[in-house]
CSV table of C-alpha atoms in Angstrom, one decimal:
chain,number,residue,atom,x,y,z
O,1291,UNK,CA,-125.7,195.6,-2.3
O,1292,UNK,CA,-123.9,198.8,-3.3
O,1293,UNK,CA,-122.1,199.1,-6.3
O,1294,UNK,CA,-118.6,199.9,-4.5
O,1295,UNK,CA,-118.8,196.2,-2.6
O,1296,UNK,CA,-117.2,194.0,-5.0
O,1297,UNK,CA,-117.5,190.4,-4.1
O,1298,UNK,CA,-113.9,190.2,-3.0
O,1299,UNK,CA,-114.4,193.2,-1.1
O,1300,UNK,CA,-117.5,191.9,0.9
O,1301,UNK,CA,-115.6,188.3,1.2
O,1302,UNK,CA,-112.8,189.9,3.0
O,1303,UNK,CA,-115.1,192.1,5.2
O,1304,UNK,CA,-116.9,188.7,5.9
O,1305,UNK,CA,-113.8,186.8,6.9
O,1306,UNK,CA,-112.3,189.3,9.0
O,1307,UNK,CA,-115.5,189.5,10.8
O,1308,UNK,CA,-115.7,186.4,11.7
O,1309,UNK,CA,-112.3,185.7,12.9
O,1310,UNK,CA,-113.2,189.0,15.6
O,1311,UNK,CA,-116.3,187.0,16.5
O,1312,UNK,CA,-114.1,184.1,17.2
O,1313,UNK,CA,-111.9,186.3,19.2
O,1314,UNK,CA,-114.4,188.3,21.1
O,1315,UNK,CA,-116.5,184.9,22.0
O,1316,UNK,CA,-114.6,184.1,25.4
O,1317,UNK,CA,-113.1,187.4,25.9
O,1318,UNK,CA,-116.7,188.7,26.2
O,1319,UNK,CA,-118.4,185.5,28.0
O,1320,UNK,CA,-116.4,185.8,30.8
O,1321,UNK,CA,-117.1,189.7,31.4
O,1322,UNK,CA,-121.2,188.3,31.0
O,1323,UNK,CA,-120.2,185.3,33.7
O,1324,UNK,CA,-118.1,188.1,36.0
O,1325,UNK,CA,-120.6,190.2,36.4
O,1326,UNK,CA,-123.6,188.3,36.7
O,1327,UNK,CA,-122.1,185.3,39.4
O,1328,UNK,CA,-120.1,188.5,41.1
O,1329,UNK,CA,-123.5,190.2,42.1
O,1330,UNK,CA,-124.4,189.5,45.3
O,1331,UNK,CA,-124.0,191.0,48.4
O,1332,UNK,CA,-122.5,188.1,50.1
O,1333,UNK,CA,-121.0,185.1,49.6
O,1334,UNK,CA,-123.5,182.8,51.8
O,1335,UNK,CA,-126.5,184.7,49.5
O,1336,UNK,CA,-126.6,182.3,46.1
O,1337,UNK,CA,-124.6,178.8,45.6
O,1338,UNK,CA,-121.8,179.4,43.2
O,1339,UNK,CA,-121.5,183.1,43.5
O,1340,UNK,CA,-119.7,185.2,45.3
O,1341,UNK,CA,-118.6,189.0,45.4
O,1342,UNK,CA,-115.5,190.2,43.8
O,1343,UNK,CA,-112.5,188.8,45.2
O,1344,UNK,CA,-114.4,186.4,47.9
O,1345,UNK,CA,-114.5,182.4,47.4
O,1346,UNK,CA,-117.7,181.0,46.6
O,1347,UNK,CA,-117.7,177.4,47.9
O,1348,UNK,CA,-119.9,174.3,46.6
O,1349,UNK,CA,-120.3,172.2,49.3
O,1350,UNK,CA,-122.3,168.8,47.5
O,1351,UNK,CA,-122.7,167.2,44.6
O,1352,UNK,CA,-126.0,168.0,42.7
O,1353,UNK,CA,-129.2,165.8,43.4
O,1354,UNK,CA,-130.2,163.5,40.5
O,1355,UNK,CA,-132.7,165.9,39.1
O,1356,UNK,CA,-130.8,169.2,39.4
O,1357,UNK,CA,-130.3,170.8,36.1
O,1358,UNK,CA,-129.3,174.0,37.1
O,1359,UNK,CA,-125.0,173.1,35.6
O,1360,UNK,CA,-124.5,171.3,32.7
O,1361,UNK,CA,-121.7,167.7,33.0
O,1362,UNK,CA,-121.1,168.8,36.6
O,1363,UNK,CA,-118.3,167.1,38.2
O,1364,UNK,CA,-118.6,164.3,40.5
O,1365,UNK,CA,-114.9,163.9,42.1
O,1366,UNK,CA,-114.4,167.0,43.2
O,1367,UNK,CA,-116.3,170.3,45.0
O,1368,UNK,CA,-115.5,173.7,43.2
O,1369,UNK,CA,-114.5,176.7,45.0
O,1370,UNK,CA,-114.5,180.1,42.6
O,1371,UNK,CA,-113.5,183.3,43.1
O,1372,UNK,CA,-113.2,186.3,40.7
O,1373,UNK,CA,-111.3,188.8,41.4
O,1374,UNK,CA,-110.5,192.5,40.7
O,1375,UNK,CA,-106.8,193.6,41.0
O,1376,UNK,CA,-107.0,197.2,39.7
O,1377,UNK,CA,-106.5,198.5,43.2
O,1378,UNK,CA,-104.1,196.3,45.2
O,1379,UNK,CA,-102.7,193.0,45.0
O,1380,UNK,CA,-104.7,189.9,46.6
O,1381,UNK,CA,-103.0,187.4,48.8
O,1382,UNK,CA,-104.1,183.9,48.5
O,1383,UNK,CA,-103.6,181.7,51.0
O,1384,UNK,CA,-103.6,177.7,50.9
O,1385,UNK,CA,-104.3,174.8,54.2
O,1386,UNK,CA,-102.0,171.8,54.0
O,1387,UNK,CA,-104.2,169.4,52.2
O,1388,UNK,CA,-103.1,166.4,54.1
O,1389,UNK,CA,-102.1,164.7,50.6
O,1390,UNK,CA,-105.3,165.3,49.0
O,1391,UNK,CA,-105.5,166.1,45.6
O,1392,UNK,CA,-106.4,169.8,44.7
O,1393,UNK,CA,-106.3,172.3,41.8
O,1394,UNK,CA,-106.4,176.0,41.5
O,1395,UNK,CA,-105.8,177.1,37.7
O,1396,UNK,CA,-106.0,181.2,37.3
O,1397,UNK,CA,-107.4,182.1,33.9
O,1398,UNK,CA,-106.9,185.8,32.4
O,1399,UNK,CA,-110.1,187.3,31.0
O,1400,UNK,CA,-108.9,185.6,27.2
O,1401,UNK,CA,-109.7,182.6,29.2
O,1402,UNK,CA,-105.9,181.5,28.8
O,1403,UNK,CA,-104.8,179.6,32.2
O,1404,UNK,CA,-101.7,181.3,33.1
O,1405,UNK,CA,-100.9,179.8,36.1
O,1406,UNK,CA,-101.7,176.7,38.7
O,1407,UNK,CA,-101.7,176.9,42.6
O,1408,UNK,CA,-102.3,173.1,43.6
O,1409,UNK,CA,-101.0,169.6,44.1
O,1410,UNK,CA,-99.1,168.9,40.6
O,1411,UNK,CA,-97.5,172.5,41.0
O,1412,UNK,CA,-97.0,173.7,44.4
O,1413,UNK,CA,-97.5,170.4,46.6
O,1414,UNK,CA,-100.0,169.7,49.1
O,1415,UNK,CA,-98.4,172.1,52.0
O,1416,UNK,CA,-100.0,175.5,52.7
O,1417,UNK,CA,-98.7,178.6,51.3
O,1418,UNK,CA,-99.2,182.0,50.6
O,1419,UNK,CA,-99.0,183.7,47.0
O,1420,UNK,CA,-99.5,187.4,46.2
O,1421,UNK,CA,-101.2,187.7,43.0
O,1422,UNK,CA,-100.7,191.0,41.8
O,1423,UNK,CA,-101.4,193.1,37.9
O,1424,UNK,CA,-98.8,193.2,35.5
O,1425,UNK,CA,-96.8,196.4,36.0
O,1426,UNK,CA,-97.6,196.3,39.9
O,1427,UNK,CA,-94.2,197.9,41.5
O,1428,UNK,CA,-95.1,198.1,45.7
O,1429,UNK,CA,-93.5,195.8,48.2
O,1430,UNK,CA,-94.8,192.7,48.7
O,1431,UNK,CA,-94.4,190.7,52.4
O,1432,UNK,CA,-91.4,189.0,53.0
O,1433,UNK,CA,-91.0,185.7,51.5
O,1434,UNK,CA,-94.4,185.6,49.6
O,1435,UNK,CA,-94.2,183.9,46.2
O,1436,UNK,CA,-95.9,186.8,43.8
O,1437,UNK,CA,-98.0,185.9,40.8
O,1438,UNK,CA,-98.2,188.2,37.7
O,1439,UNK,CA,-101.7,188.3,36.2
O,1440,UNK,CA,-101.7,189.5,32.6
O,1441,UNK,CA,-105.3,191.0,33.0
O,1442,UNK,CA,-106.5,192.6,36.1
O,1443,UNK,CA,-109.4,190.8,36.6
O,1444,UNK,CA,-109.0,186.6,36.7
O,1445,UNK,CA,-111.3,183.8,37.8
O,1446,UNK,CA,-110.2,181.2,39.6
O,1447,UNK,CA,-111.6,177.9,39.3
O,1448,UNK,CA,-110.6,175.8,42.0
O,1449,UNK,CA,-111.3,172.1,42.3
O,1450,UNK,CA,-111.0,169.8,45.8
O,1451,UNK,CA,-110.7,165.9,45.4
O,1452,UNK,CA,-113.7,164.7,47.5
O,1453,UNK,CA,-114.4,161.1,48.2
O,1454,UNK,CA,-117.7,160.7,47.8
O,1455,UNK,CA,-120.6,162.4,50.0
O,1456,UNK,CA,-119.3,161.2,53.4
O,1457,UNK,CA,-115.8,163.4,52.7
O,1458,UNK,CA,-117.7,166.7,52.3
O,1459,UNK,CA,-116.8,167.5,56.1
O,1460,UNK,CA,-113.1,166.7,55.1
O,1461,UNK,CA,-113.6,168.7,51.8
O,1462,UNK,CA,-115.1,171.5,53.7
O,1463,UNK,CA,-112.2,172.3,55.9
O,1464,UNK,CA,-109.8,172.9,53.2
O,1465,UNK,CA,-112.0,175.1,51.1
O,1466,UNK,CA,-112.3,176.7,54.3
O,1467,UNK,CA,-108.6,177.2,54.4
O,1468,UNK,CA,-108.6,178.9,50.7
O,1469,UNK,CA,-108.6,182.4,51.7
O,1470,UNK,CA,-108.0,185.8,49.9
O,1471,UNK,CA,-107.1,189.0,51.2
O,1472,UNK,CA,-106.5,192.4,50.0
O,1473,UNK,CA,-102.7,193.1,50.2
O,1474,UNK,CA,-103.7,196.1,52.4
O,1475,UNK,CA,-105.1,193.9,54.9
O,1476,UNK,CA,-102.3,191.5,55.1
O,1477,UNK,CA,-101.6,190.7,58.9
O,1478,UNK,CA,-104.8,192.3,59.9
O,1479,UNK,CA,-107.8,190.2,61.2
O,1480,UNK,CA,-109.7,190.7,58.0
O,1481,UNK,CA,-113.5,189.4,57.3
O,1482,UNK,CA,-114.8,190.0,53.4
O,1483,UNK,CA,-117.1,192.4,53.6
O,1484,UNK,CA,-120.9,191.6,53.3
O,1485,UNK,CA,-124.0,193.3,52.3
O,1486,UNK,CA,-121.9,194.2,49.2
O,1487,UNK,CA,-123.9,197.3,46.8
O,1488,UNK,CA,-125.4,194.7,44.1
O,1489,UNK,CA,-126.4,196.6,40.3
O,1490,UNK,CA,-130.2,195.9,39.7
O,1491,UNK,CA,-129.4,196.2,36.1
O,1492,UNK,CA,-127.9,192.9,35.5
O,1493,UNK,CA,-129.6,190.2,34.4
O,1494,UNK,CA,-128.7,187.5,36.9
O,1495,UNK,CA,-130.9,184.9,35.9
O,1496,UNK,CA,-130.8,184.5,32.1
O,1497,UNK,CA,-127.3,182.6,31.9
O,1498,UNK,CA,-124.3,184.0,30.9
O,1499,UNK,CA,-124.2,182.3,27.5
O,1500,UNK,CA,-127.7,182.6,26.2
O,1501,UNK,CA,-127.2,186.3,26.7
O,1502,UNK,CA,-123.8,186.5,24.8
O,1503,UNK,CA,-125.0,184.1,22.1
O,1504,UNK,CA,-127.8,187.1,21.6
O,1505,UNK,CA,-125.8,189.6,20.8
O,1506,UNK,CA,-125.0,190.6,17.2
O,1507,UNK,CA,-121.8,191.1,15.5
O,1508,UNK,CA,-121.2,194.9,15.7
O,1509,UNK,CA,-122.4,194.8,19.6
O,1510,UNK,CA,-119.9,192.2,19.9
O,1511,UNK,CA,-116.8,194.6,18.6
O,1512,UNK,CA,-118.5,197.0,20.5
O,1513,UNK,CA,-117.9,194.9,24.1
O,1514,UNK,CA,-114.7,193.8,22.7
O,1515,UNK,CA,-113.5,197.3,22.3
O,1516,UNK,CA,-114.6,198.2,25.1
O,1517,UNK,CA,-113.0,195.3,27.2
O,1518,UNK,CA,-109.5,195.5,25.6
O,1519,UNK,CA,-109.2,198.6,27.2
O,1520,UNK,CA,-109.0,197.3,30.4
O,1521,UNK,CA,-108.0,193.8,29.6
O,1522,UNK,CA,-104.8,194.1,26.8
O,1523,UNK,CA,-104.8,191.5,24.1
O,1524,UNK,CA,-102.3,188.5,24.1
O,1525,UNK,CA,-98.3,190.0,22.7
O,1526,UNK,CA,-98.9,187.3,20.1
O,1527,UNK,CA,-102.7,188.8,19.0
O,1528,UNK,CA,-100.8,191.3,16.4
O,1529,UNK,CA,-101.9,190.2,13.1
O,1530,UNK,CA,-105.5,190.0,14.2
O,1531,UNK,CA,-105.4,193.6,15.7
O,1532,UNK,CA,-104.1,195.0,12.8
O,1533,UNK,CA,-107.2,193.3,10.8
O,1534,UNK,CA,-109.3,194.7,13.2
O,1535,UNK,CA,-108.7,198.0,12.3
O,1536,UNK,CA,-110.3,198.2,9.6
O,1537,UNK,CA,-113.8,198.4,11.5
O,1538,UNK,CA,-112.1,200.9,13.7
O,1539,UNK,CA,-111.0,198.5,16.9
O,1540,UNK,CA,-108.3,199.3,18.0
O,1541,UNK,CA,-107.2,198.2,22.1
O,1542,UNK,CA,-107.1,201.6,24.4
O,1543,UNK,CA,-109.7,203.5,21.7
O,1544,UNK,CA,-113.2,204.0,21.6
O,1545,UNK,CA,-115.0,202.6,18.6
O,1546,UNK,CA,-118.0,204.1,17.3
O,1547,UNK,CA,-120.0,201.9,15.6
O,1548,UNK,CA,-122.1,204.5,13.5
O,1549,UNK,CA,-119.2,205.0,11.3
O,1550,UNK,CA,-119.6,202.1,9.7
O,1551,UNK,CA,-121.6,201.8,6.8
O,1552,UNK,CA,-125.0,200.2,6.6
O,1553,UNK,CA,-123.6,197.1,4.0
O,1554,UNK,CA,-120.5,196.5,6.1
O,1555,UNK,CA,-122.9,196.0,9.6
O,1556,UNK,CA,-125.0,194.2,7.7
O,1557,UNK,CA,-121.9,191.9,6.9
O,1558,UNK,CA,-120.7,192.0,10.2
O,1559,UNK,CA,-123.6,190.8,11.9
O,1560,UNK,CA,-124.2,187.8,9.4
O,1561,UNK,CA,-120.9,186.9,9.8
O,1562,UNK,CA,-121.1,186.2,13.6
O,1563,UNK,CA,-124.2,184.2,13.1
O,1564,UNK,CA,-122.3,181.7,10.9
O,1565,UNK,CA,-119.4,182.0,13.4
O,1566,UNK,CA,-121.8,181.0,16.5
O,1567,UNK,CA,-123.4,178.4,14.2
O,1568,UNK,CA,-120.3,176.6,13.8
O,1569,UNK,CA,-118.8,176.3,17.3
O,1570,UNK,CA,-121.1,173.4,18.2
O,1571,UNK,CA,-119.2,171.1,15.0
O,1572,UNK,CA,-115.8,172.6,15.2
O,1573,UNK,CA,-115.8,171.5,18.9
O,1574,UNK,CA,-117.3,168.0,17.6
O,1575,UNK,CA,-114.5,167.9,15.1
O,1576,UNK,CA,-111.6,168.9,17.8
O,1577,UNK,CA,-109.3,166.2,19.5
O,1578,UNK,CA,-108.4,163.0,18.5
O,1579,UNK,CA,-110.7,160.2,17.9
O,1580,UNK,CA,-109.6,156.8,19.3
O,1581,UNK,CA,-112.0,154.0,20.1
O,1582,UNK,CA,-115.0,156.1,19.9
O,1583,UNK,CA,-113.2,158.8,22.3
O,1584,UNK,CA,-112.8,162.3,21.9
O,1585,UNK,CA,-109.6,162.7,23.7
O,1586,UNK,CA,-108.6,166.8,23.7
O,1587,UNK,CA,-104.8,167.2,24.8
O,1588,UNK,CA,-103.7,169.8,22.6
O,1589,UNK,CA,-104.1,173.5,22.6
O,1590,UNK,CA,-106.2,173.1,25.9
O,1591,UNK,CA,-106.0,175.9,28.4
O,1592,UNK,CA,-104.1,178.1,26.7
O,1593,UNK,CA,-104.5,178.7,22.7
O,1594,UNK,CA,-102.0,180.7,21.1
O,1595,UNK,CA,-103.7,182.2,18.0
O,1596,UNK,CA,-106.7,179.3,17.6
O,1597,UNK,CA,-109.5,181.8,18.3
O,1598,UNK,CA,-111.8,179.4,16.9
O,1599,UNK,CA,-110.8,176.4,19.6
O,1600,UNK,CA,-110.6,179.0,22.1
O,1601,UNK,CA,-114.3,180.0,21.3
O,1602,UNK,CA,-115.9,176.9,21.3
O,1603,UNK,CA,-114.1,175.8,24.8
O,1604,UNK,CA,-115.9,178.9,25.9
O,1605,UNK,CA,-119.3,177.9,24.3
O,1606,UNK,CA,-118.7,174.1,26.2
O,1607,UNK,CA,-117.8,175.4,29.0
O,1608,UNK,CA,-115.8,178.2,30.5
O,1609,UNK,CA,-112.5,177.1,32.8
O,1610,UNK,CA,-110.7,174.3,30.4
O,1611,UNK,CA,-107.8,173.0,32.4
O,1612,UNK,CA,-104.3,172.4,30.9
O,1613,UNK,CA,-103.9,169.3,29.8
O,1614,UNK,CA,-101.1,168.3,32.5
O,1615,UNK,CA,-103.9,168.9,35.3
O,1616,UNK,CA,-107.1,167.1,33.9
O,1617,UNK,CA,-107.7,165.5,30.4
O,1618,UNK,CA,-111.6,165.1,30.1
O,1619,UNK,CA,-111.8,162.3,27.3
O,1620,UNK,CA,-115.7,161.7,26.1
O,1621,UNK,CA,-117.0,159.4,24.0
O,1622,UNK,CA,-120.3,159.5,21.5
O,1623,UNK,CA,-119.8,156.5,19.9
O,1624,UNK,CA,-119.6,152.4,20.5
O,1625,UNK,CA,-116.0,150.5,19.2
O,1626,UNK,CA,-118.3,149.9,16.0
O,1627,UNK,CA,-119.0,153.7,15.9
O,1628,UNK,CA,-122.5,153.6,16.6
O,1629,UNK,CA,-124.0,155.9,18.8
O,1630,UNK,CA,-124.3,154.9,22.8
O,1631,UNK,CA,-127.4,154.5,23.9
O,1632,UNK,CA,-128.9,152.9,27.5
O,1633,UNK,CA,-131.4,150.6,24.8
O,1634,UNK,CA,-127.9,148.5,24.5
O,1635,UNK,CA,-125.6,146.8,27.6
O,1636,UNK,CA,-121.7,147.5,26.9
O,1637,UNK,CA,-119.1,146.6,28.5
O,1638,UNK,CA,-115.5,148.5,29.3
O,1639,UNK,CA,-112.8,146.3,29.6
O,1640,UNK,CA,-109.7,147.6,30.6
O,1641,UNK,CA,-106.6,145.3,30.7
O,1642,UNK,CA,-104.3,144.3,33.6
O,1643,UNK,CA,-102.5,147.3,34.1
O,1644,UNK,CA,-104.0,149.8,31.7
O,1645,UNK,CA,-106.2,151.2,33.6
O,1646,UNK,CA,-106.3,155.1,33.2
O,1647,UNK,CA,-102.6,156.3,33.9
O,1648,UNK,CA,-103.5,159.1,36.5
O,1649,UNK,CA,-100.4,160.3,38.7
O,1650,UNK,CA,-103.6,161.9,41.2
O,1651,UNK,CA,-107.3,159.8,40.3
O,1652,UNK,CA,-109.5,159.0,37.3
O,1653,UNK,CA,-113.1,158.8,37.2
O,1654,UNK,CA,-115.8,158.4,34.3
O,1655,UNK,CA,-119.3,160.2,34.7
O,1656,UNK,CA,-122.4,159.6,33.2
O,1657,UNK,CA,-124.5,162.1,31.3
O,1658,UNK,CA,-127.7,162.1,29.3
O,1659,UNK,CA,-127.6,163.7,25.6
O,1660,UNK,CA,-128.3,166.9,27.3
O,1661,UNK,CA,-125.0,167.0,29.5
O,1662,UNK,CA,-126.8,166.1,33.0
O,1663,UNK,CA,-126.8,163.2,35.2
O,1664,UNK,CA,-128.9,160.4,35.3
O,1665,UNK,CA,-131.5,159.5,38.0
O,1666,UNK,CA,-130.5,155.9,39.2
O,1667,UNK,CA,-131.5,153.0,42.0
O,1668,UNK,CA,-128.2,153.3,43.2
O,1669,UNK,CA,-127.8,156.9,43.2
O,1670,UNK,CA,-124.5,156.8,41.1
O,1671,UNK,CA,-123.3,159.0,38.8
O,1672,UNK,CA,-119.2,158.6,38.5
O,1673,UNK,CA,-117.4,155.5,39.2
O,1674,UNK,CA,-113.5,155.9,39.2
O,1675,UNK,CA,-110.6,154.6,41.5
O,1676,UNK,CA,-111.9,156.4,44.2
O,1677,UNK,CA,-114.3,153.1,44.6
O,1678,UNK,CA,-114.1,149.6,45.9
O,1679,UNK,CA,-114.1,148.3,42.4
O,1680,UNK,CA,-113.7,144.3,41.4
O,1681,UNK,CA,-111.0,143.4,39.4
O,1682,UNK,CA,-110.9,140.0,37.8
O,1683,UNK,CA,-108.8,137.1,38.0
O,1684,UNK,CA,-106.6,137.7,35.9
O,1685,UNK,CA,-105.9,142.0,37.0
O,1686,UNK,CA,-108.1,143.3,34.4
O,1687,UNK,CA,-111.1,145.5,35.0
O,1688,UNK,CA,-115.1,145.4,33.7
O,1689,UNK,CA,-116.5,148.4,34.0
O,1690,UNK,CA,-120.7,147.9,33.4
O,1691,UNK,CA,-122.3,150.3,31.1
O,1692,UNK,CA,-126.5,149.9,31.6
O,1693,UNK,CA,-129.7,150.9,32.1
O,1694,UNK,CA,-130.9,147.9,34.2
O,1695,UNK,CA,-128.9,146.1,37.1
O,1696,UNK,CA,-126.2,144.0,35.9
O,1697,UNK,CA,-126.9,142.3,39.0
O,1698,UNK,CA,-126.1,142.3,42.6
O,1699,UNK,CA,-122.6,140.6,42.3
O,1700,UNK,CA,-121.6,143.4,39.4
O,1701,UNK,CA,-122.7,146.7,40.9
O,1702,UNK,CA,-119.9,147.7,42.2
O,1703,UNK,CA,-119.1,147.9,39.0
O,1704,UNK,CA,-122.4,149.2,37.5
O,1705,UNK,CA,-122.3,152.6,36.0
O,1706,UNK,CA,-125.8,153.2,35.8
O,1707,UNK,CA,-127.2,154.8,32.1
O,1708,UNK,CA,-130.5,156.2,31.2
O,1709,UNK,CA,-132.7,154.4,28.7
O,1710,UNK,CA,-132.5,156.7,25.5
O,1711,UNK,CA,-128.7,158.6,24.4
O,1712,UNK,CA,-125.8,158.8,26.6
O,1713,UNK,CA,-122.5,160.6,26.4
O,1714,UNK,CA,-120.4,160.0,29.3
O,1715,UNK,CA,-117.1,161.4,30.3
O,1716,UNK,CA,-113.7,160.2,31.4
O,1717,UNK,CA,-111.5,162.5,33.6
O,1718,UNK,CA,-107.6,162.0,34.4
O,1719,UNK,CA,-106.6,164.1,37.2
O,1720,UNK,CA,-102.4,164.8,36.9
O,1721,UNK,CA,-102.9,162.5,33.4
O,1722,UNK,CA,-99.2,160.6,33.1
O,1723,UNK,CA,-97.1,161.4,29.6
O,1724,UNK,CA,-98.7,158.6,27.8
O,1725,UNK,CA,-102.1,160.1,28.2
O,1726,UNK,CA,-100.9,163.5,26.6
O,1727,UNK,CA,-99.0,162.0,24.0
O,1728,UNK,CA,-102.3,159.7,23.3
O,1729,UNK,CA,-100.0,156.3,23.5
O,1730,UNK,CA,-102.7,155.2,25.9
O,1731,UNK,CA,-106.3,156.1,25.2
O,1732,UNK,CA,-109.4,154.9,26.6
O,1733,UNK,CA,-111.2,151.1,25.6
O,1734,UNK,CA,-113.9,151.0,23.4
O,1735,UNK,CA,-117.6,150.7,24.6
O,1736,UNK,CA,-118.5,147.2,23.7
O,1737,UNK,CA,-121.8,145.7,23.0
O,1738,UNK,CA,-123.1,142.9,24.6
O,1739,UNK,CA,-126.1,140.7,24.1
């Protein structure tokens, strides 16, 4: 190392590093997910992808042995959209639901949800909302609700309560009903375009996070630089801009990465390999731990100034919910704190009346070590209060945690688990206050003989 790097001096360069590694994570993922699952010509083209401001639609659950998406969701079918508001507003229509259950958060390109269209929020009625850039001045339509975005591109995640494979046609007509339209077009008998020009460049079959997690540290400022000048930081990112300066970043300015010097890259770049290297633990670490769960409820969906939680939601999984929409607790461990594993029987028992406190429907979904679902006789993955479940006697409930069959008078309440490691999921959909405040949590898996 050169003489002039003192050890406090390379310490600091190091920390401040890997704090902008932390805060470049989701900021650049989603930019890598945009642009890849935005590149086709048509909506109809690849599942899950769609082009800019059009709804992509999932129309079934995965089959047992599909590992293209990692703990998929088995209550509800997803309906995405990105889109672009740079040039005009978008107008996003909603059916009436009937009643059911449905969810669309808007995240910002910092992955913070800023605001919810759906059943806790906006009721179950259709509506029309103009979502439009910050610092947008034109007239909207009379009597349309408009949404501010803070950055000019936003994904929305959207999630339809569905019943079980034979509500898919139901399902299906209210994604149907989710429509988006350019402001311009408003009133007009508008169709999104298709055969959309598609870049050749992008990689779309590497995913989105493999390629980000190759990238090194000073490519990473690089992307973040470049981003911020489109997307602007949070108010409340001040002190970390003003650390970022040192290495030249500055939101609105071109950096240059040659002017740094060949010991402070070097730094850099180690620094964000420790900084990816811990995001698996830290996220590990995160939530409270009650009866072997990992419940998250705090700092979800939006994040202040944690980069570092905000990072390794990103690295789980992009599109966290806030916690007043879905709280997704998971377990890894047994009451005894031993790992789960299909080689044992447990049982959940939930007591008369504590069940999971969910204003819309709860649900808990099995998943191998490896975050997919497990092939079973009975072609179950989730059971949840969507299901004719058997209470006993006495109002309490037995859930049936297992490899084998419990047997043919239990399988209703069987939730089927493969032979080797499991980690399975809880989800509360419009979770009540006790949830949130974590004065109810989730039983213990118990072993039985």
């Amino acid at each position: 190392m050169n003489m002039q790097y003192s050890v406090e001096k390379a310490d600091e360069i190091y920390a401040v590093a890997k704090e902008a590694y932390f805060y470049a994570y989701p900021l650049v993922s989603m930019d890598m997910t945009m642009r890849q699952v935005t590149n086709v010509p048509d909506a109809a083209s690849v599942n899950m992808r769609a082009p800019i401001n059009q709804f992509a639609h999932v129309r079934s659950y995965p089959q047992a042995d599909d590992k293209d998406v990692v703990r998929f969701n088995f209550d509800t079918l997803y309906s995405f959209a990105w889109l672009d508001l740079s040039q005009e507003p978008i107008m996003l229509s909603v059916p009436d639901t009937q009643g059911r259950y449905y969810l669309l958060p808007m995240l910002d390109m910092w992955t913070d949800v800023f605001t919810v269209v759906g059943s806790r929020t906006t009721g179950t009625k259709a509506g029309t909302y103009a979502i439009v850039s910050t610092g947008w001045n034109g007239k909207l339509p009379e009597g349309i609700t408009p949404i501010v975005a803070p950055t000019p591109t936003l994904w929305i995640l959207g999630r339809t309560q569905t019943n079980g494979q034979s509500d898919y046609a139901n399902v299906h007509k209210v994604q149907d009903g989710y429509k988006l339209t350019p402001l311009s077009q408003w009133g007009k008998d508008y169709t999104p375009p298709t055969n959309v020009p598609t870049d050749p460049t992008i990689d779309n079959t590497t995913s989105p996070q493999i390629q980000v997690n190759k990238l090194d540290g000073v490519t990473m400022l690089t992307r973040l630089a470049d981003l911020m000048v489109k997307h602007p930081p949070h108010p409340n990112d001040y002190p970390i801009l003003f650390r970022l300066k040192r290495f030249g970043v500055e939101p609105g300015k071109p950096f240059d990465a040659k002017s740094l010097d060949p010991e402070t890259i070097a730094i850099i770049n180690k620094a964000a390999q420790d900084a990816l290297a811990e995001l698996p633990a830290a996220m590990r670490k995160a939530g409270a731990f009650i009866n072997g769960w990992n419940i998250g409820t705090e700092n979800m969906g939006t994040y202040g100034t944690s980069y570092k939680r905000r990072a390794f939601v990103a690295l789980a999984g992009l599109g966290c919910n806030l916690p007043e929409d879905a709280v997704y607790p998971t377990a890894f461990v047994d009451g005894e704190g031993n790992p789960l594993s299909g080689a044992n029987k447990y049982v959940l028992h939930f007591e008369k009346g504590q069940t999971p406190p969910a204003n819309a429907f709860w649900s808990i979904t099995m998943y191998d070590k490896d975050g997919f679902q497990v092939p079973n006789p009975i072609n179950r993955f989730a059971i949840g209060s969507y299901d004719k479940l058997t209470f006993n006697a006495d109002g309490s409930l037995d859930i049936y945690v297992q490899a084998e069959s419990p047997g043919k008078d239990q399988e209703t309440n069987w939730l089927p688990a493969p032979k080797g490691p499991f980690e399975p999921s809880m989800r509360l959909y419009s979770p009540r206050p006790e949830v949130l405040d974590l004065t109810w949590a989730p039983p213990p898996f118990q072993k039985v003989s």
